[in-house]
């Protein structure tokens, strides 16, 4: 794209493509890309935290110089560059072959966060990983997609736990020089500034480009000298608690995002809003159209027909609401520029159920988008109940909200060895290319039990080694007393049934549920013959004291001698640790308070890798569970939370005692738990084709994108035909 230049690294000519490769997160889901960097210098790779941009900047020039003359390295380099080049070409791929010519179409995807790789920490949790996996899959399928989001220069919490179990955050500043991002420059070679009118004054954003395979993601950054301090700090942190700053953030994300696309010369054919945060994009798109002479009504209609809105939150309190006076303050003069009265505008964000509650972004997005969806079948039921009053005349089944169940990006989340050494051999070489085809996964039964079990044991060992290594570092660093170090997983045992529980500490996720009857749990985990161990990980929002208390509670159980070292808390849950956990534990535990889990994705990552899930029937598990691929229980329904929690905890203990533990420890003479391995295979067979991001993106395509793009596609055909005649 014109107007974009990069700060190049000084790399010898013959291997200059390394710079491009480093800046393309493609290496994040192509192991051979990472291996090339490891081949270059293994130590620098590790020191950089597996961030090739940082690594190249750390490297001694002599290393690069000698690599540029090393025939062995050059052969790998050439093969890799050929592969990358082929993968970057939009004129092949599923979209081009099955939908349309991607050249003149653009699907703009807006999200407040993206989880792509730990080298670019602009995410908080599930919503971010969903968006990151989405963009990667768009790249794989060749969709003409472009992402819009935020840089959060101060956004990332490095979690440390004090000896009394309290989370203290050290904020990791995102270093723009070593992150895999490149500044977008204007025609004069200066940083591109896009201005956003707000309250009469202006806010400027700079733009950073992230290359996600063949998909571009643009991140906005308000830390610009031309901004006053208050405006500079708009993009500091993800999900600030201050309502006004949050509104300003969302104005920049939505309105600013559309302006950035315009400044880049990108005309979106449709806009997909991932959750309500970027919903103001709708207004700016209408404004643009009114500016070209359309009436407000026609403009709004055009925008509506090309907007897809995905809601992710079954909790009413989780939807952004802003006081009307605050809204008037910010939008007053903006609105007058395109002839919408304040009353009309504010009405768009009114939730008829709570008319005085403020401007509700979800209500606004639902009203202003033609295509609306939830993220699981269960979530759809909840959402229809929550919003049916927006369509008072329609019976429930006709409420125009659909669902597309979330999925995870298979190349990102599959264990590399499981994919390369086992699936390649037993599912066929094309398994990854065809992974949303259920027939391929039928071959899973061909994998010898002992081979799969042996693989799993090794992965588990890698996880335990990783955990102990981290504890050792903390011990050596003199950081933490011995009891705290013990709580970090020092006593974990390779031969013990291992449960993983890793997620944000949000109260609806019920991180402490399994401790409800501590005595019973103690008996289960310290059983002399068939013990159980549980590994916890997760962060609390830095401003959320309630969640920090929950974390402390878990940590105190981990420190409690009477649990025999069978409970561990691992610090700093991020994408890197998530990989180890979802590959290496034996069982994934999920027990949110139904129906609060819209979908959940960590259980999909685990199941994809043959780690069965024990979960309450909520979110994706309602669709995913088939009786053979893990365990499920119906959440108990009672107005009293305490009663519900007691009963749900009892369900978990029952399942563990009666089913999970006996199955796990029932091994044959060769030491293989045949029944357990059968569950592992069933788990993979169900998750592989059904809960992958590929199935998800194709479903978005069929249900929403194609109908929304239809006019654009057919219009083009018309023009072509006219040209021909
Ligand atoms: C997948 C993932 C999440 C989201 O998991 P949920 O099951 O949706 O809670 C959060 N954090 C990390 C690091 C992840 O990898």
XYZ file of C-alpha atoms and ligand atoms in Angstrom:
740
model
C 0.000 0.000 0.000
C 1.342 3.416 -0.850
C 2.169 5.815 1.921
C 3.545 3.156 4.233
C 7.234 2.905 4.906
C 9.046 1.011 7.566
C 12.015 1.520 9.783
C 14.186 -1.203 8.358
C 16.714 -3.114 10.309
C 20.232 -3.327 8.974
C 20.097 -6.791 7.514
C 22.426 -8.057 4.786
C 20.889 -7.981 1.335
C 20.823 -11.743 0.782
C 18.604 -12.283 3.825
C 16.821 -8.957 3.883
C 13.435 -10.701 3.809
C 13.944 -11.559 7.473
C 12.741 -8.056 8.292
C 9.460 -8.617 6.498
C 9.051 -12.014 8.050
C 9.715 -10.640 11.548
C 7.011 -8.010 11.153
C 4.474 -10.489 9.847
C 2.750 -12.374 12.646
C 2.408 -15.200 10.128
C 5.321 -16.801 11.997
C 3.028 -17.036 15.012
C 1.044 -19.848 13.425
C 3.657 -21.309 11.072
C 6.200 -23.207 13.154
C 8.659 -23.271 10.265
C 8.761 -19.467 10.425
C 9.728 -19.544 14.080
C 12.256 -22.289 13.418
C 14.080 -20.051 10.966
C 14.633 -17.496 13.722
C 15.727 -20.201 16.116
C 18.154 -21.445 13.507
C 19.566 -17.948 13.290
C 20.298 -17.688 16.999
C 18.528 -19.781 19.570
C 19.692 -17.744 22.547
C 18.582 -14.414 21.123
C 15.244 -15.995 20.239
C 14.680 -16.971 23.863
C 16.016 -13.682 25.234
C 13.623 -11.759 23.037
C 10.645 -13.625 24.492
C 10.053 -15.178 21.046
C 9.616 -11.826 19.392
C 11.630 -11.792 16.154
C 11.569 -7.993 15.800
C 13.153 -7.590 19.190
C 15.489 -10.440 18.425
C 16.791 -8.889 15.213
C 17.415 -5.664 17.099
C 19.280 -7.527 19.831
C 21.455 -9.510 17.475
C 25.057 -8.817 16.845
C 25.656 -7.796 13.245
C 28.233 -10.551 12.904
C 25.518 -13.163 13.467
C 23.490 -11.729 10.607
C 26.567 -11.414 8.431
C 27.599 -15.002 8.922
C 24.050 -16.259 8.399
C 23.972 -14.382 5.111
C 26.887 -16.547 3.926
C 25.842 -19.836 5.475
C 24.495 -22.167 2.736
C 22.513 -24.214 5.245
C 20.757 -21.133 6.600
C 20.233 -19.706 3.140
C 18.510 -22.865 1.928
C 16.030 -22.641 4.804
C 15.658 -18.933 4.280
C 14.863 -19.297 0.587
C 12.319 -22.029 1.184
C 10.655 -19.952 3.854
C 10.471 -16.802 1.782
C 8.911 -18.719 -1.103
C 6.312 -20.084 1.264
C 5.584 -16.671 2.757
C 5.255 -15.056 -0.637
C 2.780 -17.674 -1.773
C 0.743 -17.275 1.388
C 0.593 -13.492 0.973
C -1.073 -13.641 -2.412
C -4.764 -12.776 -2.098
C -5.568 -14.090 -5.549
C -5.721 -17.631 -4.283
C -7.511 -19.099 -1.345
C -10.964 -20.123 -0.288
C -12.586 -16.689 -0.608
C -11.333 -16.095 -4.111
C -12.326 -19.572 -5.257
C -15.740 -19.677 -3.605
C -17.100 -16.209 -2.966
C -15.791 -13.371 -5.059
C -12.769 -11.563 -6.336
C -11.315 -10.045 -3.171
C -9.760 -7.114 -5.006
C -12.411 -4.479 -4.595
C -14.076 -5.674 -1.432
C -13.081 -4.825 2.106
C -14.476 -6.272 5.292
C -13.501 -3.929 8.106
C -13.380 -5.662 11.471
C -13.473 -3.410 14.545
C -12.495 -4.662 17.988
C -11.264 -3.043 21.198
C -8.699 -5.803 21.722
C -6.725 -8.394 19.799
C -4.900 -11.421 21.134
C -2.455 -12.364 18.395
C 0.786 -13.161 20.160
C 2.365 -12.324 23.494
C 4.832 -10.100 21.635
C 1.933 -7.710 21.056
C -0.029 -7.568 24.291
C -3.106 -5.563 23.317
C -5.623 -7.915 24.865
C -7.308 -8.652 28.177
C -8.963 -11.992 27.581
C -11.390 -14.049 25.556
C -12.796 -11.248 23.385
C -9.267 -10.372 22.278
C -8.303 -13.929 21.439
C -11.465 -14.363 19.487
C -10.632 -11.261 17.432
C -7.032 -12.371 16.965
C -8.047 -15.854 15.870
C -10.623 -14.289 13.577
C -8.053 -12.182 11.724
C -5.670 -15.108 11.370
C -8.420 -17.223 9.880
C -9.383 -14.385 7.519
C -5.805 -14.468 6.328
C -5.833 -18.244 5.881
C -9.090 -18.166 3.911
C -8.054 -15.127 1.892
C -10.879 -12.859 3.007
C -10.288 -9.232 2.068
C -10.388 -8.219 5.731
C -8.778 -5.364 7.588
C -8.746 -4.946 11.367
C -9.041 -1.779 13.425
C -8.073 -1.492 17.069
C -6.001 0.253 19.695
C -2.451 0.355 20.862
C -2.386 0.326 24.633
C 1.059 1.632 25.499
C 0.594 1.054 29.231
C -1.918 -1.649 28.887
C -0.340 -4.824 29.976
C -0.263 -6.203 33.449
C 2.653 -8.402 34.449
C 1.142 -10.283 37.315
C 3.020 -10.891 40.515
C 1.620 -12.363 43.675
C 2.934 -11.209 47.023
C 3.568 -13.682 49.822
C 0.129 -13.006 51.248
C -1.491 -13.867 47.946
C -2.263 -10.359 46.773
C -1.950 -9.530 43.092
C 0.328 -6.593 42.514
C 0.610 -5.386 38.987
C 3.746 -4.313 37.324
C 2.652 -2.636 34.135
C 4.660 -3.608 31.139
C 5.012 -0.642 28.836
C 4.578 -1.656 25.266
C 7.845 -0.790 23.569
C 6.927 0.526 20.156
C 10.435 -0.016 18.861
C 10.541 -3.731 19.482
C 6.901 -4.722 19.022
C 5.960 -6.272 15.667
C 4.271 -3.038 14.567
C 5.204 -0.489 11.951
C 4.277 3.141 11.961
C 2.131 4.272 9.066
C 3.615 7.302 7.328
C 1.944 9.926 5.198
C 2.909 10.931 1.677
C 5.671 13.172 3.041
C 7.214 10.380 5.057
C 5.984 11.806 8.339
C 3.922 9.789 10.804
C 0.361 9.761 9.555
C -1.885 11.816 11.835
C -5.613 11.366 11.672
C -7.738 13.853 13.491
C -10.970 13.159 15.265
C -13.315 15.996 16.088
C -14.457 15.815 19.652
C -16.018 18.492 21.776
C -14.856 21.224 19.483
C -11.204 20.369 20.045
C -9.304 17.797 18.063
C -7.685 14.551 18.932
C -4.939 13.143 16.808
C -4.079 9.517 16.452
C -1.046 7.902 14.982
C -1.478 4.590 13.298
C 0.517 1.396 13.545
C 0.231 -1.425 11.136
C 0.366 -5.026 12.207
C 0.636 -7.624 9.532
C -1.365 -10.722 10.339
C -0.489 -12.924 7.398
C -2.249 -11.280 4.475
C -4.598 -9.352 6.743
C -3.653 -5.874 7.919
C -4.526 -4.664 11.367
C -4.292 -0.934 12.153
C -3.823 0.116 15.748
C -4.568 3.672 16.835
C -2.344 5.443 19.303
C -3.301 8.710 20.997
C 0.102 9.294 22.627
C 0.873 12.010 20.113
C 2.751 15.216 20.980
C 0.046 17.368 19.416
C -2.506 16.063 21.920
C -2.938 17.571 25.361
C -2.170 15.181 28.251
C -5.754 14.119 28.806
C -6.168 13.219 25.168
C -2.765 11.595 25.011
C -3.828 9.154 27.672
C -7.001 7.983 25.899
C -5.355 4.844 24.585
C -3.168 4.218 27.630
C -5.092 1.340 29.033
C -7.630 -1.221 27.987
C -11.072 -0.875 29.613
C -10.572 2.076 31.869
C -13.119 2.389 34.656
C -13.634 6.134 34.268
C -16.861 6.522 32.236
C -15.853 9.699 30.470
C -12.450 8.411 29.442
C -14.113 5.213 28.354
C -16.559 7.145 26.191
C -13.672 9.060 24.671
C -11.896 5.793 23.988
C -14.918 4.405 22.220
C -15.355 7.571 20.192
C -11.786 7.215 19.024
C -12.222 3.504 18.310
C -15.426 3.869 16.311
C -15.311 7.324 14.745
C -11.524 7.462 14.640
C -11.379 3.982 13.163
C -13.543 4.964 10.205
C -11.441 8.078 9.708
C -8.247 6.071 9.741
C -9.595 3.770 7.061
C -10.481 6.796 4.984
C -7.040 8.321 5.445
C -5.547 5.049 4.261
C -7.740 5.061 1.179
C -9.654 1.987 2.312
C -13.379 1.909 1.568
C -15.085 -0.741 3.652
C -17.761 -2.688 1.820
C -19.045 -3.766 5.190
C -18.185 -3.208 8.827
C -18.178 -5.914 11.454
C -18.396 -4.644 15.033
C -16.948 -7.115 17.485
C -18.924 -6.217 20.616
C -20.411 -2.769 21.316
C -17.213 -0.819 22.027
C -16.645 0.322 18.429
C -20.340 0.985 17.664
C -19.865 4.719 17.021
C -18.334 3.656 13.708
C -21.941 3.505 12.545
C -22.362 7.256 13.078
C -19.213 8.228 11.267
C -20.127 6.066 8.305
C -23.526 7.758 8.162
C -21.880 11.159 8.431
C -19.564 10.364 5.528
C -22.495 9.425 3.345
C -24.508 12.494 4.289
C -21.485 14.570 3.372
C -21.681 13.209 -0.174
C -25.256 14.462 -0.461
C -27.404 11.582 0.746
C -30.236 12.265 3.134
C -29.780 11.012 6.651
C -32.444 8.323 6.171
C -30.887 6.906 3.031
C -27.398 7.063 4.510
C -28.469 5.316 7.706
C -30.190 2.636 5.674
C -27.099 2.000 3.551
C -24.948 1.766 6.632
C -27.378 -0.525 8.386
C -27.398 -2.934 5.474
C -23.631 -3.237 5.594
C -23.145 -3.571 9.339
C -22.667 -6.806 11.264
C -22.820 -6.598 15.032
C -21.684 -9.383 17.328
C -22.683 -9.203 20.966
C -20.719 -11.206 23.522
C -22.189 -10.277 26.852
C -25.070 -12.086 28.545
C -24.676 -9.932 31.664
C -26.735 -6.710 31.564
C -24.058 -4.882 33.565
C -21.486 -5.799 30.943
C -22.969 -3.466 28.338
C -21.544 0.015 28.041
C -23.960 2.762 29.043
C -23.230 6.464 29.092
C -25.213 9.243 30.821
C -27.231 11.308 28.340
C -25.742 14.676 29.377
C -22.262 13.276 28.747
C -23.375 12.066 25.338
C -24.897 15.437 24.465
C -21.738 17.115 25.514
C -19.622 15.082 23.171
C -21.955 14.582 20.263
C -23.835 17.888 20.129
C -21.868 19.677 17.471
C -20.895 16.484 15.680
C -24.534 15.592 15.094
C -25.535 18.969 13.812
C -23.081 18.442 10.979
C -25.323 15.787 9.496
C -28.726 16.913 10.412
C -29.760 14.540 13.166
C -31.464 16.140 16.092
C -30.209 15.368 19.556
C -33.489 13.722 20.441
C -33.348 11.476 17.424
C -29.801 10.505 18.201
C -30.262 9.853 21.876
C -33.316 7.762 21.054
C -31.106 5.378 19.097
C -29.296 4.441 22.276
C -32.278 4.170 24.543
C -33.037 0.803 25.992
C -36.849 0.881 26.273
C -36.605 -1.302 29.355
C -34.394 1.223 31.079
C -35.072 4.538 29.347
C -33.361 6.603 32.015
C -30.314 4.347 32.174
C -28.299 6.253 29.638
C -27.132 5.677 26.097
C -26.763 1.937 25.719
C -24.247 0.925 23.088
C -25.649 -2.561 22.651
C -29.164 -1.214 22.115
C -27.732 1.311 19.662
C -25.778 -1.315 17.718
C -28.709 -3.737 17.651
C -31.000 -1.071 16.229
C -28.540 0.245 13.693
C -27.187 -3.044 12.281
C -28.990 -5.299 9.850
C -27.003 -8.376 10.887
C -26.827 -9.215 14.579
C -25.480 -12.282 16.238
C -24.588 -14.018 19.445
C -21.703 -16.376 19.950
C -23.391 -19.660 20.874
C -26.811 -21.249 20.697
C -27.290 -20.875 24.440
C -26.183 -17.262 24.292
C -28.809 -16.635 21.621
C -31.591 -17.797 23.947
C -30.355 -15.475 26.665
C -29.880 -12.546 24.324
C -33.342 -12.888 22.836
C -34.814 -12.733 26.311
C -32.650 -9.777 27.171
C -33.502 -7.744 24.061
C -36.870 -9.008 22.846
C -38.494 -5.734 23.907
C -36.662 -4.011 21.046
C -39.031 -5.923 18.750
C -42.252 -5.824 20.762
C -44.419 -6.958 17.834
C -42.440 -10.064 16.951
C -42.793 -13.512 18.479
C -39.575 -14.777 20.040
C -38.590 -17.040 17.151
C -38.746 -14.132 14.723
C -36.499 -11.782 16.662
C -33.852 -10.947 14.093
C -30.792 -12.090 16.009
C -28.840 -15.124 14.904
C -25.840 -16.933 16.329
C -22.432 -18.082 15.173
C -20.688 -20.176 17.763
C -17.124 -19.117 18.415
C -14.171 -21.183 17.302
C -10.428 -21.222 17.830
C -7.685 -20.876 15.233
C -6.389 -24.402 14.809
C -2.836 -23.658 13.579
C -2.357 -21.332 16.561
C -3.687 -23.595 19.277
C -2.730 -27.078 18.151
C 0.336 -28.518 19.787
C 2.986 -28.518 17.083
C 4.119 -32.051 17.783
C 0.598 -33.421 17.896
C -0.033 -31.847 14.492
C 3.271 -32.679 12.847
C 4.116 -36.045 14.299
C 0.708 -37.600 14.766
C -2.032 -35.887 12.724
C 0.142 -35.586 9.630
C 0.683 -39.303 9.757
C -2.784 -40.568 10.695
C -5.197 -37.922 9.415
C -3.326 -37.374 6.177
C -0.998 -34.613 5.058
C -3.925 -32.348 4.177
C -5.551 -32.440 7.562
C -4.650 -28.846 8.409
C -5.746 -27.556 5.008
C -9.084 -29.387 5.395
C -9.579 -29.207 9.104
C -13.212 -28.061 9.046
C -14.168 -31.257 7.242
C -15.524 -33.731 9.833
C -14.594 -36.752 7.670
C -10.887 -36.099 8.154
C -11.323 -36.338 11.895
C -12.982 -39.742 11.632
C -9.458 -41.045 11.095
C -8.603 -40.140 14.671
C -9.395 -43.719 15.699
C -6.488 -44.892 13.572
C -4.030 -43.325 16.013
C -2.623 -46.040 18.281
C -3.674 -45.415 21.886
C -0.187 -45.712 23.292
C 1.165 -43.215 20.782
C -1.393 -40.559 21.712
C -0.942 -41.266 25.410
C 2.813 -41.095 25.147
C 2.522 -37.774 23.343
C 0.246 -36.431 26.036
C 2.563 -37.507 28.840
C 5.415 -35.635 27.213
C 3.331 -32.499 26.811
C 2.332 -32.724 30.433
C 5.959 -33.052 31.443
C 6.797 -29.951 29.448
C 4.073 -28.045 31.288
C 5.243 -29.174 34.716
C 8.849 -28.391 33.840
C 7.828 -24.944 32.695
C 5.950 -24.295 35.929
C 8.828 -25.499 38.088
C 11.307 -23.482 36.064
C 9.290 -20.335 36.737
C 9.159 -21.129 40.441
C 12.908 -21.695 40.444
C 13.525 -18.310 38.824
C 11.409 -16.614 41.436
C 13.225 -18.523 44.175
C 16.636 -17.579 42.820
C 15.521 -13.998 42.428
C 14.868 -13.941 46.175
C 11.351 -12.916 45.346
C 8.912 -14.699 47.639
C 9.183 -16.816 50.763
C 9.429 -20.608 50.592
C 5.733 -21.145 51.195
C 4.820 -18.860 48.353
C 7.231 -20.688 46.090
C 5.617 -23.993 47.067
C 2.247 -22.598 46.029
C 3.565 -21.991 42.529
C 3.532 -25.689 41.720
C 6.838 -27.050 42.970
C 5.247 -30.276 44.232
C 3.260 -31.064 41.095
C 3.594 -34.681 40.068
C 3.772 -36.074 36.550
C 1.788 -39.194 37.453
C -1.152 -37.460 39.072
C -4.421 -36.610 37.332
C -4.040 -32.899 36.592
C -6.878 -30.416 36.248
C -6.384 -27.008 34.638
C -8.406 -23.946 35.540
C -7.153 -20.802 33.825
C -9.178 -17.704 33.080
C -9.682 -14.140 34.167
C -10.785 -13.724 37.752
C -14.257 -12.428 37.040
C -16.812 -13.357 39.644
C -19.187 -15.155 37.246
C -16.374 -17.570 36.322
C -16.451 -18.861 39.920
C -12.742 -19.545 40.342
C -13.252 -20.588 43.954
C -16.248 -22.848 43.353
C -14.272 -26.051 43.665
C -13.258 -25.013 47.203
C -16.890 -24.711 48.293
C -16.616 -27.885 50.334
C -12.928 -27.670 51.136
C -12.992 -30.854 53.205
C -14.371 -32.920 50.356
C -11.939 -31.432 47.885
C -9.074 -32.124 50.255
C -10.053 -35.783 50.381
C -10.172 -35.923 46.594
C -6.820 -34.289 45.937
C -4.886 -36.015 48.715
C -6.232 -39.508 48.086
C -3.335 -41.902 48.697
C -3.997 -44.170 45.712
C -5.572 -41.879 43.175
C -4.694 -38.272 43.928
C -5.694 -35.234 41.918
C -3.897 -31.931 41.416
C -5.254 -28.618 40.172
C -3.339 -25.863 38.411
C -4.833 -22.381 38.567
C -3.841 -19.328 36.559
C -5.455 -16.027 35.721
C -5.366 -12.309 36.288
C -7.700 -9.974 38.097
C -8.441 -6.572 36.577
C -6.088 -4.168 38.385
C -8.999 -1.997 39.565
C -11.154 -4.880 40.701
C -10.521 -5.527 44.387
C -13.258 -8.151 44.551
C -11.512 -10.295 41.968
C -8.187 -9.855 43.690
C -9.773 -11.236 46.838
C -10.931 -14.299 44.895
C -7.429 -14.778 43.593
C -6.055 -14.475 47.097
C -8.464 -17.119 48.276
C -7.224 -19.559 45.630
C -3.648 -18.711 46.427
C -4.171 -19.373 50.111
C -5.493 -22.840 49.325
C -2.395 -23.431 47.225
C -0.254 -22.459 50.226
C -2.249 -24.597 52.617
C -0.154 -27.615 53.670
C -3.214 -29.742 54.219
C -3.743 -29.856 50.445
C -0.367 -31.503 50.146
C 0.991 -29.318 47.373
C -1.721 -30.589 45.038
C -3.076 -27.092 44.376
C -0.878 -24.717 42.400
C -1.242 -21.149 41.271
C 0.887 -20.146 38.290
C 1.563 -16.451 37.845
C 1.108 -14.340 34.779
C -1.417 -16.173 32.620
C -0.830 -15.055 29.065
C -0.935 -16.604 25.637
C 2.392 -18.324 26.138
C 1.366 -19.991 29.383
C -2.055 -20.745 27.894
C -0.373 -22.880 25.238
C 1.415 -24.970 27.840
C -1.727 -25.358 29.920
C -4.234 -26.289 27.233
C -1.780 -28.810 25.787
C -0.463 -30.290 28.989
C -3.150 -30.753 31.640
C -5.295 -33.906 31.702
C -8.671 -32.269 32.236
C -9.999 -28.759 31.667
C -12.428 -27.437 34.265
C -15.020 -24.781 33.500
C -17.716 -23.760 35.961
C -19.156 -20.323 35.264
C -22.505 -19.334 36.726
C -24.995 -20.115 33.916
C -25.976 -18.447 31.678
C -23.124 -15.951 31.995
C -20.597 -17.633 29.706
C -21.517 -16.450 26.220
C -19.285 -19.056 24.650
C -15.907 -19.600 26.304
C -12.974 -20.626 24.163
C -10.256 -21.989 26.443
C -12.104 -25.316 26.678
C -12.053 -25.508 22.873
C -8.298 -25.007 22.856
C -7.884 -27.805 25.376
C -10.252 -30.215 23.619
C -8.619 -29.607 20.278
C -5.486 -31.015 21.891
C -7.196 -34.027 23.388
C -7.789 -32.568 26.831
C -11.382 -33.390 27.768
C -13.469 -30.792 29.514
C -15.567 -31.022 32.651
C -17.968 -28.146 32.413
C -21.308 -26.850 33.481
C -23.738 -26.818 30.538
C -23.298 -23.241 29.421
C -21.798 -21.409 26.441
C -20.362 -23.627 23.703
C -20.518 -26.768 25.844
C -24.285 -27.013 25.300
C -23.429 -27.705 21.650
C -20.079 -29.361 22.207
C -20.848 -32.059 24.767
C -21.964 -35.407 23.355
C -21.678 -37.717 26.355
C -18.353 -39.196 25.286
C -16.021 -36.228 24.941
C -15.773 -35.105 28.540
C -18.246 -34.430 31.323
C -21.123 -32.062 31.885
C -23.541 -31.076 34.584
C -26.623 -28.932 34.545
C -26.162 -25.811 36.633
C -28.529 -25.924 39.609
C -31.281 -23.348 39.460
C -32.056 -21.502 42.658
C -32.561 -17.854 43.530
C -29.965 -18.197 46.269
C -26.466 -18.057 44.842
C -25.045 -19.910 47.770
C -27.368 -22.834 47.198
C -26.523 -22.897 43.508
C -22.829 -22.854 44.229
C -23.138 -25.624 46.811
C -25.056 -27.845 44.440
C -22.784 -27.146 41.471
C -19.673 -27.839 43.519
C -21.247 -31.109 44.645
C -21.871 -32.016 40.991
C -18.194 -31.502 40.264
C -17.076 -33.628 43.224
C -19.494 -36.386 42.220
C -18.242 -36.455 38.647
C -14.628 -36.421 39.753
C -15.062 -39.191 42.298
C -17.358 -41.459 40.341
C -16.235 -40.978 36.770
C -13.112 -38.953 36.110
C -10.736 -40.385 38.693
C -11.640 -44.059 38.121
C -11.380 -43.688 34.334
C -8.036 -41.913 34.503
C -6.400 -44.426 36.782
C -7.752 -47.500 35.010
C -4.600 -48.409 33.101
C -3.793 -51.626 31.279
C -0.601 -53.638 31.567
C 1.184 -51.289 29.204
C 0.296 -48.365 31.473
C -2.225 -46.873 29.033
C -5.629 -45.749 30.350
C -7.639 -47.046 27.397
C -10.954 -45.512 28.408
C -9.378 -42.134 28.991
C -7.620 -42.196 25.639
C -10.946 -43.008 24.016
C -12.374 -39.833 25.579
C -9.341 -37.889 24.369
C -9.911 -39.029 20.805
C -13.610 -38.245 20.934
C -12.745 -34.827 22.285
C -10.480 -34.082 19.334
C -12.914 -35.547 16.823
C -15.729 -33.245 17.929
C -13.733 -30.066 18.452
C -11.459 -30.171 15.398
C -14.081 -29.555 12.709
C -16.830 -27.891 14.751
C -15.168 -25.422 17.058
C -12.452 -24.115 14.786
C -12.211 -20.508 13.634
C -12.450 -21.764 10.057
C -15.990 -23.045 10.571
C -16.782 -19.795 12.372
C -15.467 -17.430 9.691
C -17.138 -19.406 6.922
C -20.397 -19.197 8.831
C -20.070 -15.406 9.183
C -19.418 -15.353 5.470
C -22.502 -17.338 4.578
C -24.916 -15.857 7.076
C -23.953 -12.192 7.004
C -21.099 -11.117 4.793
C -22.404 -12.628 1.612
C -25.885 -11.093 1.836
C -24.376 -7.764 2.897
C -21.828 -7.838 0.110
C -24.279 -9.098 -2.475
C -25.163 -5.628 -3.810
C -21.495 -4.702 -4.093
C -20.644 -7.954 -5.855
C -23.550 -7.827 -8.282
C -23.013 -4.147 -8.981
C -19.501 -4.990 -10.050
C -20.762 -7.692 -12.359
C -23.102 -5.127 -13.862
C -20.252 -2.742 -14.523
C -18.245 -5.532 -16.110
C -21.147 -6.444 -18.334
C -21.615 -2.854 -19.367
C -17.962 -2.680 -20.239
C -18.320 -5.763 -22.369
C -21.310 -4.532 -24.382
C -8.381 -18.429 25.278
C -7.883 -17.500 26.295
C -8.773 -16.775 27.087
C -10.286 -16.914 26.962
O -10.710 -18.068 27.610
P -12.218 -18.242 28.136
O -12.459 -19.689 28.193
O -13.103 -17.604 27.114
O -12.269 -17.592 29.446
C -8.254 -15.909 28.025
N -6.926 -15.763 28.191
C -6.041 -16.457 27.465
C -4.582 -16.251 27.697
C -6.484 -17.353 26.486
O -5.606 -18.019 25.747
